[in-house]
Short mmCIF file of C-alpha atoms in Angstrom, two decimals:
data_model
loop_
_atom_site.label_atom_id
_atom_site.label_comp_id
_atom_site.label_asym_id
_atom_site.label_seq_id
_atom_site.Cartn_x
_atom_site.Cartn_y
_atom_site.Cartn_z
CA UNK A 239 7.98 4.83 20.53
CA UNK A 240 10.19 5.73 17.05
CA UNK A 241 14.05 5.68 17.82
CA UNK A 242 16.63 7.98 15.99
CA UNK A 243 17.74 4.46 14.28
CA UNK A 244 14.17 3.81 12.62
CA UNK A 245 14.06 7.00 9.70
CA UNK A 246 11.11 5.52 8.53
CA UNK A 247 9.20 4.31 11.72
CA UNK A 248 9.62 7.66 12.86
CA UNK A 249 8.53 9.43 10.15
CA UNK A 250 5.00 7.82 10.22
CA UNK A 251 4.61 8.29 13.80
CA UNK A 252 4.92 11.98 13.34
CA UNK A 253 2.84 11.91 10.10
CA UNK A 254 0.14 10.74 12.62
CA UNK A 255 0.66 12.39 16.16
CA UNK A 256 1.42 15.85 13.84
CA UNK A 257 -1.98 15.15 12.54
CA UNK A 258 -4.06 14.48 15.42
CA UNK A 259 -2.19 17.66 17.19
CA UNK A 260 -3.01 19.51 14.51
CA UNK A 261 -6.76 19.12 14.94
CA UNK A 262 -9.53 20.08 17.62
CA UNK A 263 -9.30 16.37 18.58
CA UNK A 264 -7.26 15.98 21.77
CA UNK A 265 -9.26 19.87 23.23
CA UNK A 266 -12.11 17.64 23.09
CA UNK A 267 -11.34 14.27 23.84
CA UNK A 268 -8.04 14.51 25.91
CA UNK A 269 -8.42 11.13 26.82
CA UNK A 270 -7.01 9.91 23.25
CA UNK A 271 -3.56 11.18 23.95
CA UNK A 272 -3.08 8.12 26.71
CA UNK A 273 -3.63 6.00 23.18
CA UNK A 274 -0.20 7.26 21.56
CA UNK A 275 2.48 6.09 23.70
CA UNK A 276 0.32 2.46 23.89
CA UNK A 277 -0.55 2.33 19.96
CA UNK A 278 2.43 2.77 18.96
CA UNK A 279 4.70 0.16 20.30
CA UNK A 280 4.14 -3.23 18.84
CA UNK A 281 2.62 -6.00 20.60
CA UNK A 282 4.93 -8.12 19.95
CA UNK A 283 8.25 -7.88 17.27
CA UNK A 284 9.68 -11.61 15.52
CA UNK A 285 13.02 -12.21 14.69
CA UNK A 286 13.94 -15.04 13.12
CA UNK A 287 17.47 -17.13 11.33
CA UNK A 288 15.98 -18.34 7.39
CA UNK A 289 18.67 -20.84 6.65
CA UNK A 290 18.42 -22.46 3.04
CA UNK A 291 19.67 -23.72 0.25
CA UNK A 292 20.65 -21.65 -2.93
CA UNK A 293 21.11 -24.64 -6.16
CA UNK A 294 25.20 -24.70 -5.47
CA UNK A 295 24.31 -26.93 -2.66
CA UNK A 296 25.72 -23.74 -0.35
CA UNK A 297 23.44 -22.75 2.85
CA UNK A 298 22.56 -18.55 2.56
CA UNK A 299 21.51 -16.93 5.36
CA UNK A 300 19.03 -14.48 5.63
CA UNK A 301 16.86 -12.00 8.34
CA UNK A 302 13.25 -12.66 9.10
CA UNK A 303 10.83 -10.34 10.79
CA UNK A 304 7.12 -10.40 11.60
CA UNK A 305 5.77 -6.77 12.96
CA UNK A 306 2.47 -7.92 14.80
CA UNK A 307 1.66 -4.52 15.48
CA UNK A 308 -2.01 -4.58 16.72
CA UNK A 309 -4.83 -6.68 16.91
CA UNK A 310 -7.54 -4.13 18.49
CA UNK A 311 -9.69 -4.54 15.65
CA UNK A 312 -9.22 -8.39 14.53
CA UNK A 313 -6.50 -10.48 13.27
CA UNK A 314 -2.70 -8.60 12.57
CA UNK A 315 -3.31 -8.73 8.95
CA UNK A 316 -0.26 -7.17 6.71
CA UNK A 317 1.98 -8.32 3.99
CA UNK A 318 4.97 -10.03 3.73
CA UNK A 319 7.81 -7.92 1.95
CA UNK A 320 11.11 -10.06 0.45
CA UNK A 321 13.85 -7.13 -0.51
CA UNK A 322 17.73 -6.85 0.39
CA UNK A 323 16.28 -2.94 1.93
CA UNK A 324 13.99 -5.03 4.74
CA UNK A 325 14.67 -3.74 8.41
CA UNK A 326 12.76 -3.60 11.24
CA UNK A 327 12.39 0.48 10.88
CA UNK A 328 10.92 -0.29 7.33
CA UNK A 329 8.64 -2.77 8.63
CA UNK A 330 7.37 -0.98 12.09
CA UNK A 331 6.49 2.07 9.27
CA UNK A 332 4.34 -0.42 7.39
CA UNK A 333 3.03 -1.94 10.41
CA UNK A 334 2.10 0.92 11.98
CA UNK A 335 0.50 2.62 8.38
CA UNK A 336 -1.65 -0.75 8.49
CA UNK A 337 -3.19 -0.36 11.39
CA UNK A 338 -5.21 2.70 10.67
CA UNK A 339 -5.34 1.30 6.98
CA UNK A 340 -7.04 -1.59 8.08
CA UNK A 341 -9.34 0.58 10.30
CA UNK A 342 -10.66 2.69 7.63
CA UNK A 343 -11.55 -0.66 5.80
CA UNK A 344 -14.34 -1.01 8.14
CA UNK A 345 -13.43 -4.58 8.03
CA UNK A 346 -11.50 -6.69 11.08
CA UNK A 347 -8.55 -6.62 10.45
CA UNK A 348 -5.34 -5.61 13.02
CA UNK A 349 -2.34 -4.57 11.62
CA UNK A 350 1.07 -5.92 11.15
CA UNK A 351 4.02 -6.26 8.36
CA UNK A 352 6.83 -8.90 7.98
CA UNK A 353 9.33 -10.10 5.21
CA UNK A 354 12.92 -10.80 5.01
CA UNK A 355 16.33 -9.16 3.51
CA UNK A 356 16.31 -11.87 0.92
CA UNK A 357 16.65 -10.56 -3.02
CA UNK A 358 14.46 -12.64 -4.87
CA UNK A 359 15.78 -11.05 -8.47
CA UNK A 360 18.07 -13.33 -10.33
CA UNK A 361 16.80 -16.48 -8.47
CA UNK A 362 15.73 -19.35 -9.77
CA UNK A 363 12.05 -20.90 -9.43
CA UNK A 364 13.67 -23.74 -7.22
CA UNK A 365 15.69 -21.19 -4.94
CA UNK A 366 12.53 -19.16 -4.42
CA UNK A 367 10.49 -22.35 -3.35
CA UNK A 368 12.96 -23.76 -0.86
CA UNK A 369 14.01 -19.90 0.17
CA UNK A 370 9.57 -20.08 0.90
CA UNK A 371 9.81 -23.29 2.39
CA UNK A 372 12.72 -22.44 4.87
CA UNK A 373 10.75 -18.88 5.91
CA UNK A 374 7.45 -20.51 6.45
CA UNK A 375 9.06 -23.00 8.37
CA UNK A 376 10.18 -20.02 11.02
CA UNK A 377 7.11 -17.78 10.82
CA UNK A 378 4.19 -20.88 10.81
CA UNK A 379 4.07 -21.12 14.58
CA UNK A 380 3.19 -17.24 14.81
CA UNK A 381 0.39 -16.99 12.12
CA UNK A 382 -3.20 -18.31 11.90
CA UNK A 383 -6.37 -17.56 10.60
CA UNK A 384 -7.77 -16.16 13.56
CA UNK A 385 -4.41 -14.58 14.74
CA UNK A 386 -1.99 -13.13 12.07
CA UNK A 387 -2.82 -13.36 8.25
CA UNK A 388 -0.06 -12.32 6.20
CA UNK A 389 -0.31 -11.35 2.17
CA UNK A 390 2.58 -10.14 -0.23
CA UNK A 391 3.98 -7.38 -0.66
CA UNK A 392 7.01 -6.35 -3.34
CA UNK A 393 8.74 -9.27 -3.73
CA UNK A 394 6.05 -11.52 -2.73
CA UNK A 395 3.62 -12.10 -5.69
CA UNK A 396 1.18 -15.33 -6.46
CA UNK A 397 4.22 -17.79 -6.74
CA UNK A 398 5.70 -16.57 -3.46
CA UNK A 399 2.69 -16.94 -1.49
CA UNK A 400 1.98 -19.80 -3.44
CA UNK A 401 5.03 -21.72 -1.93
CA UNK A 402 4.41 -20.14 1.57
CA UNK A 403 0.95 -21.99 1.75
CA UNK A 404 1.59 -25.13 0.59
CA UNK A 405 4.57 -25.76 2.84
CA UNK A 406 2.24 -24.26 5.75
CA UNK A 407 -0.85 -26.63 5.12
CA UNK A 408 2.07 -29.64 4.68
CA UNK A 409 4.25 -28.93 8.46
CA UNK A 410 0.60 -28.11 10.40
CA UNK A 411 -1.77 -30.62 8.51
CA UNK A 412 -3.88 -28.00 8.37
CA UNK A 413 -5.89 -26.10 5.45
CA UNK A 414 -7.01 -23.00 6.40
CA UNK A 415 -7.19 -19.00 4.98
CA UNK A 416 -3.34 -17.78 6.54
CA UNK A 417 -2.36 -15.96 3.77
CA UNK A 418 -4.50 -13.69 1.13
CA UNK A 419 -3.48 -12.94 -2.40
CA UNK A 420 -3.97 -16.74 -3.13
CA UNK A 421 -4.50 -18.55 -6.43
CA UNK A 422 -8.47 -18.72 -7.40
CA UNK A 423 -8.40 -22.36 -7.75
CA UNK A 424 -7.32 -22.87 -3.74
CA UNK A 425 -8.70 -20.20 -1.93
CA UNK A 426 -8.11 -16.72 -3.50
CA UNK A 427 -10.54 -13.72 -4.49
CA UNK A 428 -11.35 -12.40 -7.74
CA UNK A 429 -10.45 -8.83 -8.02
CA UNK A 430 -7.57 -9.26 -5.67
CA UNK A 431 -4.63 -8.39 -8.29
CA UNK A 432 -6.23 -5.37 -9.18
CA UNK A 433 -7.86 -4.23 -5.92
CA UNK A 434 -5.09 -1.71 -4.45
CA UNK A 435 -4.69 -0.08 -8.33
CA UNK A 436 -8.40 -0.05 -8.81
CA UNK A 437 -9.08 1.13 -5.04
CA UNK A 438 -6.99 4.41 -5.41
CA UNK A 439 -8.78 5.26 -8.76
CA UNK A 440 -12.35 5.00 -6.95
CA UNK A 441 -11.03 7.07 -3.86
CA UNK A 442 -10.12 9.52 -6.41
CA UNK A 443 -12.87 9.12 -8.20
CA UNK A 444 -14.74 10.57 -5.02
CA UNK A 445 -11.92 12.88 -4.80
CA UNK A 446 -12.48 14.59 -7.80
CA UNK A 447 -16.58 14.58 -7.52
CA UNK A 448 -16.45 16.44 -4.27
CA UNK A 449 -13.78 18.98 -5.30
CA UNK A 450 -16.14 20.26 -8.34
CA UNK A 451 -19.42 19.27 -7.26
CA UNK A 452 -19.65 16.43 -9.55
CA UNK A 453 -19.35 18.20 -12.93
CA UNK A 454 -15.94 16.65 -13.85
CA UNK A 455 -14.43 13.07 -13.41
CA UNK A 456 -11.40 11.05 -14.53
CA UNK A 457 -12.65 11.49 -18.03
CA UNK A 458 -10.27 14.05 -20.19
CA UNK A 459 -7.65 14.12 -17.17
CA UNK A 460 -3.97 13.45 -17.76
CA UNK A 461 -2.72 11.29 -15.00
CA UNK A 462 0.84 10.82 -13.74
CA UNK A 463 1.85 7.24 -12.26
CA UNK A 464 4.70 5.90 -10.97
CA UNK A 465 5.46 2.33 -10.49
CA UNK A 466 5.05 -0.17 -13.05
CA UNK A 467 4.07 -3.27 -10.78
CA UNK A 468 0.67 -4.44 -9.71
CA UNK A 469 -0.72 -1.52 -8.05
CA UNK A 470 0.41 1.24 -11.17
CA UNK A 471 -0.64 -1.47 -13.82
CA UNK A 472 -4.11 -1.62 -12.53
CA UNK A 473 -4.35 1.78 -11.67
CA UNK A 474 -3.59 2.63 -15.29
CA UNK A 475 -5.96 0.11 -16.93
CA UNK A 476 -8.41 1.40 -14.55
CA UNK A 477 -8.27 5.22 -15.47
CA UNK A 478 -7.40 4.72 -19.06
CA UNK A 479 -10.99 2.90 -19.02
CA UNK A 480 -12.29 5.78 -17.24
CA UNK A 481 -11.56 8.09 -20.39
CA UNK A 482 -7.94 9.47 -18.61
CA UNK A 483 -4.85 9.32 -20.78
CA UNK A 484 -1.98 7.75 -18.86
CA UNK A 485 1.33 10.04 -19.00
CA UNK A 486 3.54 8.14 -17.63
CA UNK A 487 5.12 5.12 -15.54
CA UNK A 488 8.38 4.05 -13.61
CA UNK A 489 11.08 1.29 -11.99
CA UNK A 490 14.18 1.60 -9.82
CA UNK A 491 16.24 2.54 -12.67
CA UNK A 492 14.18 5.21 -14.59
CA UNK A 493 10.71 6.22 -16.42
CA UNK A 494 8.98 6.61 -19.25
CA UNK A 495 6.66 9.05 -20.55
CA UNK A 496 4.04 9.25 -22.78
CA UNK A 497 2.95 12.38 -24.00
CA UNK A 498 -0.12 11.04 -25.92
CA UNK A 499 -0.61 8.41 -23.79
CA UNK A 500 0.59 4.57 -22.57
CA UNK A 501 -1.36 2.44 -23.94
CA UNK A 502 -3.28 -0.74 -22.63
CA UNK A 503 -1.48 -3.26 -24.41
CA UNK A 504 2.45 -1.66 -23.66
CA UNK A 505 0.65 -1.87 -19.77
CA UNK A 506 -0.19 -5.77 -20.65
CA UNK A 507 3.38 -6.35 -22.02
CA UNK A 508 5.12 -4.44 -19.56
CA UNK A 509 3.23 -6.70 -16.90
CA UNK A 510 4.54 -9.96 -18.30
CA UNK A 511 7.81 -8.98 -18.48
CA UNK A 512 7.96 -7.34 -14.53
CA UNK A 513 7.10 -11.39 -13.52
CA UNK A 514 10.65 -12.13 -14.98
CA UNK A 515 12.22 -8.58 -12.91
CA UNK A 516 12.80 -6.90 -16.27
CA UNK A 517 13.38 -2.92 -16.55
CA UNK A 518 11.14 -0.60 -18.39
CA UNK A 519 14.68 0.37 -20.36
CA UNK A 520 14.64 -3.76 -21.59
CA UNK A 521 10.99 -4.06 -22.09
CA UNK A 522 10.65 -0.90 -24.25
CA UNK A 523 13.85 -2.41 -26.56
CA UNK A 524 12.69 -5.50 -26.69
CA UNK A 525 9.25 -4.85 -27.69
CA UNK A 526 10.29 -1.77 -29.85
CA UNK A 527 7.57 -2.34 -32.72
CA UNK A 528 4.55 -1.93 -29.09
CA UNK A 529 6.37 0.98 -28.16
CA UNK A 530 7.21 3.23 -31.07
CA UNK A 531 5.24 5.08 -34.40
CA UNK A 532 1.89 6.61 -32.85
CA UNK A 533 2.45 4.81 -29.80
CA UNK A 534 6.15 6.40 -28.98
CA UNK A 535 7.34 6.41 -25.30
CA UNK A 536 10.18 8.40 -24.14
CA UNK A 537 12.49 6.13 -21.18
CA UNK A 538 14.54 8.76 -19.06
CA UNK A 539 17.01 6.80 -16.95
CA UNK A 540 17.70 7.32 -13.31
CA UNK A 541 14.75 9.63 -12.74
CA UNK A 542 10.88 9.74 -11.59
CA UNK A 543 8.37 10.81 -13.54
CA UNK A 544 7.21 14.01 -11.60
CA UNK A 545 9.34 16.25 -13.23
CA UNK A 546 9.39 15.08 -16.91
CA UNK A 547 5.65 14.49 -17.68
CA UNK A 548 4.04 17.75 -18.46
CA UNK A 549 0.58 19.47 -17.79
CA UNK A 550 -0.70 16.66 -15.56
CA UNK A 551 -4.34 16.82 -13.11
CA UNK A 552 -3.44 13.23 -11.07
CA UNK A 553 -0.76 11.93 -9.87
CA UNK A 554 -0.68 8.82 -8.51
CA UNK A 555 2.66 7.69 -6.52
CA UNK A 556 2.70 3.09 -6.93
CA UNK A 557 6.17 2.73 -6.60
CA UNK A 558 7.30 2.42 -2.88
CA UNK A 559 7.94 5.20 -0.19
CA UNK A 560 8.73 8.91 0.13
CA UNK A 561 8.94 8.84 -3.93
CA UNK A 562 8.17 12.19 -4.05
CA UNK A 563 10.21 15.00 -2.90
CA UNK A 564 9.34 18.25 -1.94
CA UNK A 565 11.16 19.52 -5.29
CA UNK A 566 9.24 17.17 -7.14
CA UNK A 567 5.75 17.98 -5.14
CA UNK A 568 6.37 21.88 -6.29
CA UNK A 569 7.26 20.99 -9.69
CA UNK A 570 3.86 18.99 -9.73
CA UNK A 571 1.62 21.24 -8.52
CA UNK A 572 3.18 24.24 -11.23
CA UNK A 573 1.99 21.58 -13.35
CA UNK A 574 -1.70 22.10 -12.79
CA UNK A 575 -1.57 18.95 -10.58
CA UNK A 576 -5.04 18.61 -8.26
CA UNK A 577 -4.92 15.92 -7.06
CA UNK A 578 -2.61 13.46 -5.70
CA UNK A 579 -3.05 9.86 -4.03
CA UNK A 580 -1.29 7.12 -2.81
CA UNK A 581 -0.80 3.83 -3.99
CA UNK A 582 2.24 3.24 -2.72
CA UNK A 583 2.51 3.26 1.08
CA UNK A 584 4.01 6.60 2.70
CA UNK A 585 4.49 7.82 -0.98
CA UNK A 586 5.39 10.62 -0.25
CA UNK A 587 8.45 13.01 1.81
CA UNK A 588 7.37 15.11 4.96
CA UNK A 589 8.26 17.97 2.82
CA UNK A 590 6.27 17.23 -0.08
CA UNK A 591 3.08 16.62 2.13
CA UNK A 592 3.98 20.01 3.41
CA UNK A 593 3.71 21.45 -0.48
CA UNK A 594 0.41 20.12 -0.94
CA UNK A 595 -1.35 20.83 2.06
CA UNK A 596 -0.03 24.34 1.88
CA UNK A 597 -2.16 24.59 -1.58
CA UNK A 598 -5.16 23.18 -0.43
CA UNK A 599 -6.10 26.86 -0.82
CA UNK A 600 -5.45 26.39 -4.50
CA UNK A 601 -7.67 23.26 -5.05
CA UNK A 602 -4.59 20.95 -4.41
CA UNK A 603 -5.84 17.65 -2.85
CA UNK A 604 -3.92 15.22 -1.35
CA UNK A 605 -4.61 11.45 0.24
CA UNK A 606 -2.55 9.54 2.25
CA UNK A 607 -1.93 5.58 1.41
CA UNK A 608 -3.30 4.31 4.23
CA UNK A 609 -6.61 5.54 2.77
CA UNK A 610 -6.47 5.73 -0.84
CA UNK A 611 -4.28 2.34 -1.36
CA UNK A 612 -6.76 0.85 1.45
CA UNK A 613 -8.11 -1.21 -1.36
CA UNK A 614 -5.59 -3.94 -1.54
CA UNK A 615 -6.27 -5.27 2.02
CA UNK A 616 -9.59 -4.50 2.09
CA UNK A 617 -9.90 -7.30 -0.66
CA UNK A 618 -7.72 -9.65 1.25
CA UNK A 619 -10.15 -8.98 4.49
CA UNK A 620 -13.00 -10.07 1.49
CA UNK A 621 -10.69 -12.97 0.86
CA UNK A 622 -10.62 -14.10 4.26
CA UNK A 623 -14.13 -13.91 4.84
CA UNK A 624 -14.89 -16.20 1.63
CA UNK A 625 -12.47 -18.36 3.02
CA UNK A 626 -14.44 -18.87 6.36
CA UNK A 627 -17.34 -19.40 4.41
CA UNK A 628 -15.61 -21.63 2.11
CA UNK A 629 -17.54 -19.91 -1.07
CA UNK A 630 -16.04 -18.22 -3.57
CA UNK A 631 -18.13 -14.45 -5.01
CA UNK A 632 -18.17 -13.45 -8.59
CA UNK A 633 -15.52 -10.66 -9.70
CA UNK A 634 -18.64 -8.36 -10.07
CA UNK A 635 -19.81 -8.54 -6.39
CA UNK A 636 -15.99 -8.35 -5.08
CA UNK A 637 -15.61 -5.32 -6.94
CA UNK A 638 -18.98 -3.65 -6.27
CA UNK A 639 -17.49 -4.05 -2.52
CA UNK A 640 -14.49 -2.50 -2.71
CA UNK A 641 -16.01 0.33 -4.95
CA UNK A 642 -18.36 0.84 -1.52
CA UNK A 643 -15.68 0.66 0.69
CA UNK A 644 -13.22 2.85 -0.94
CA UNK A 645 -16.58 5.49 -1.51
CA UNK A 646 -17.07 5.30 1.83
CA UNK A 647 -13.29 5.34 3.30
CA UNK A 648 -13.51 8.61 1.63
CA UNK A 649 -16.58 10.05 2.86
CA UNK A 650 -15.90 9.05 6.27
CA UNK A 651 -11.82 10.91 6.01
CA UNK A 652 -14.29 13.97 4.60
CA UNK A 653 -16.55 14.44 7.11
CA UNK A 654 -13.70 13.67 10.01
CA UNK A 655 -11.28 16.06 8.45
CA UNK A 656 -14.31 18.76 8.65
CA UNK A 657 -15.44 18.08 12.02
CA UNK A 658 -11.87 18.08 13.51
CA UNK A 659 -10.01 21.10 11.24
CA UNK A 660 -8.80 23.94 13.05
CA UNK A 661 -11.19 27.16 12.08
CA UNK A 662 -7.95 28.54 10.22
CA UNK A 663 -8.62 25.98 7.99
CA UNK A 664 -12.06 26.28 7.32
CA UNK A 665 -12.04 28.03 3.98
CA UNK A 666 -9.88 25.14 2.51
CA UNK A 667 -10.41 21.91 0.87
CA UNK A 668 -10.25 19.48 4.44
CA UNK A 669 -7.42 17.80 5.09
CA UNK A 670 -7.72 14.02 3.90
CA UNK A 671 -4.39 13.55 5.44
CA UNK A 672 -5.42 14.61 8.83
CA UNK A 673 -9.33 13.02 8.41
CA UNK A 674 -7.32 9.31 7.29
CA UNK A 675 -5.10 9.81 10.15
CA UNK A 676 -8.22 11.00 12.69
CA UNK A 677 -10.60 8.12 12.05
CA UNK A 678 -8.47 5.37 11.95
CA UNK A 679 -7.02 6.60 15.23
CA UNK A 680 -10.48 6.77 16.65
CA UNK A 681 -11.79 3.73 15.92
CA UNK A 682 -8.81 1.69 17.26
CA UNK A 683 -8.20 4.04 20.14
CA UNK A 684 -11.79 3.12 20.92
CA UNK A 685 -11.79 -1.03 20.63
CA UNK A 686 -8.49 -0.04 22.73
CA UNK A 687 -10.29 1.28 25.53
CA UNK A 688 -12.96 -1.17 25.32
CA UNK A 689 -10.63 -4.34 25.58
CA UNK A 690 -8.61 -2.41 28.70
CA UNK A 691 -5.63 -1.83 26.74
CA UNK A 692 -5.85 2.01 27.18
CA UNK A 693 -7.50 2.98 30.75
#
């Protein structure tokens, strides 16, 4: 159960029980509501002492966790998150969110999240491979292939998981798929960089063919993204190539906007300066010639995008959680906003859900990460079923995959959300945050009762 000292955990617990009270679920299976209090306590929680060695010679000290939240399904599968913010409210939220992410994958997968409070900016490549070294050496004894496979997560990119790996395979003698989000050459999946960016563009994709009947798509739409790391890079070279124009992107310190639109090759240059933690303030002064004339971007420090962008139709919040206010939500939605989906994981505040479920009425649409951003692990479950196999697919097949699975994580939240909505809501656009919620409850709440977890 969520305690007043876990904001976060508690906030995605009520996302979900709000959601399945809010529903004709529990007056016609009452048996689900012995699930909750089970489902959402963690099988187990690790807490572990990383102890290395910065290059001064001096031993820093950091906090490591491992979330394993719930195997129902198949393995705890969930990343691994390195940043000074990392606490165990932070990382039951994520935990939990994966659970019912991973269920609407179809694939088996559990759920669970992990990382550390360690601050990989302004470290050098050596601290960040014995800072790996030391955290693998706590965490190996809880992972494996068939029981916990972690992946990265902000602050955890190739290099990270990189180092994790090869100090695994080198203290257990042993090669096998425990982490996703690999390098090709040993073990990783083609597509997997881009899968959570391209993932949300296909749910919306389906978003925007159901909501007019298939006589519009991304083409001619104005799209608002914030973020400028993996997920809103290759959700902007995705809909950019879809004929949308790209308004706008973000960091921690500020935005900028683009009135006629970012272009693919400021996205490119902004992603090879991100490896080295650079701000969008630095990139867009040191590339000055990419980012001015025709191709002129406006940076606004300290702020998100939602506000200063303009006439927009999508909005797509990458950046990290409840990025979106209930302010900001209004401010979208006067700006002909119709449709907004996650990338980033809990993207957005109680009270801007709130906003735009209250304009379903008005052709608002939202969906929740843990189905539109569903895309990242789904390629990482792809991942770890190539491992197993020990083949690796073409980029073509791997992304014909997770084009079905996101088209069909949607259709299934669609048709749940209809079944299950309240006859007050009838007239509306259904609820993709409720049918998300509602089907991945269902299908763990079932392998639950199955495996005499829930009786």
């Amino acid at each position: 159960m969520a305690l007043p000292h876990e904001p976060e955990f508690q906030q995605a617990y009520n996302e979900l029980v709000s959601a399945l009270e809010d529903s004709t679920l529990f007056t016609e299976k009452p048996e689900y509501k012995k699930v909750i209090p089970v489902v959402s306590v963690p099988e187990r929680i690790i807490q572990f002492r990383v102890a290395w060695e910065n290059d001064n010679g001096d031993v820093e000290v950091n906090n490591g966790y491992r979330v394993q939240f719930n195997s129902a399904l198949g393995p705890f599968k969930g990343g691994l998150r390195f940043h000074p913010s990392v606490n165990l409210s932070i990382l039951k939220f994520l935990g939990f969110e994966q659970i019912f992410k991973n269920a609407l994958t179809g694939l088996s997968m559990g759920g669970g999240k992990g990382g550390c409070d360690f601050n990989p900016k302004g470290r050098t490549d050596s601290e960040i491979r014995r800072f790996c070294v030391a955290f693998m050496r706590q965490l190996a004894r809880y992972i494996g292939s068939d029981t916990d496979v972690p992946a990265g997560d902000i602050g955890v990119g190739s290099r990270e998981v990189g180092y994790m790996f090869g100090a695994y395979k080198q203290m257990q003698n042993n090669w096998s798929g425990i982490l996703t989000g690999k390098g090709l050459s040993w073990g990783g999946s083609l597509i997997r960089p881009e899968a959570t960016g391209y993932g949300v563009v296909y749910f919306v994709e389906k978003m925007i063919e159901k909501a007019t009947g298939g006589k519009e798509s991304f083409k001619g739409k104005r799209v608002a993204i914030s973020g400028s790391g993996n997920v809103a890079q290759y959700a902007a070279l995705k809909v950019i190539e879809l004929g949308s124009t790209v308004v706008s992107l973000s960091d921690s310190k500020g935005c900028i906007i683009s009135q006629t639109g970012i272009t693919p090759d400021q996205i490119k240059a902004i992603a090879a300066a991100k490896i080295h933690f650079k701000t969008l303030e630095e990139i867009t002064k040191e590339s000055a010639s990419l980012f001015s004339g025709s191709n002129e971007v406006q940076y606004i420090a300290g702020v998100r995008p939602w506000t200063h962008c303009g006439q927009v139709d999508v909005a797509l919040p990458s950046a990290t959680q409840n990025e979106v206010s209930g302010e900001e939500a209004k401010a979208l939605v006067e700006a002909g906003c119709k449709y907004v989906a996650e990338g980033s994981n809990m993207g957005s505040t109680k009270e801007a859900i709130d906003v735009f479920e209250a304009n379903r009425s008005k052709a608002v649409w939202y969906a929740p990460g843990k189905a539109a951003n569903c895309g990242g692990v789904a390629v990482s479950g792809l991942e770890m079923a190539q491992n197993s196999q020990r083949v690796t697919w073409a980029a073509e097949e791997v992304d014909e995959k997770l084009k079905n699975i996101m088209y069909t994580c949607f259709d299934n939240c669609y048709a749940t959300a209809a079944k299950y909505s309240a006859e007050k809501d009838a007239e509306n656009l259904p609820s993709l945050l409720k049918g998300a919620n509602i089907t991945g409850f269902i299908k763990v709440a079932d392998a639950m009762f199955d495996q005499g977890e829930v009786f």
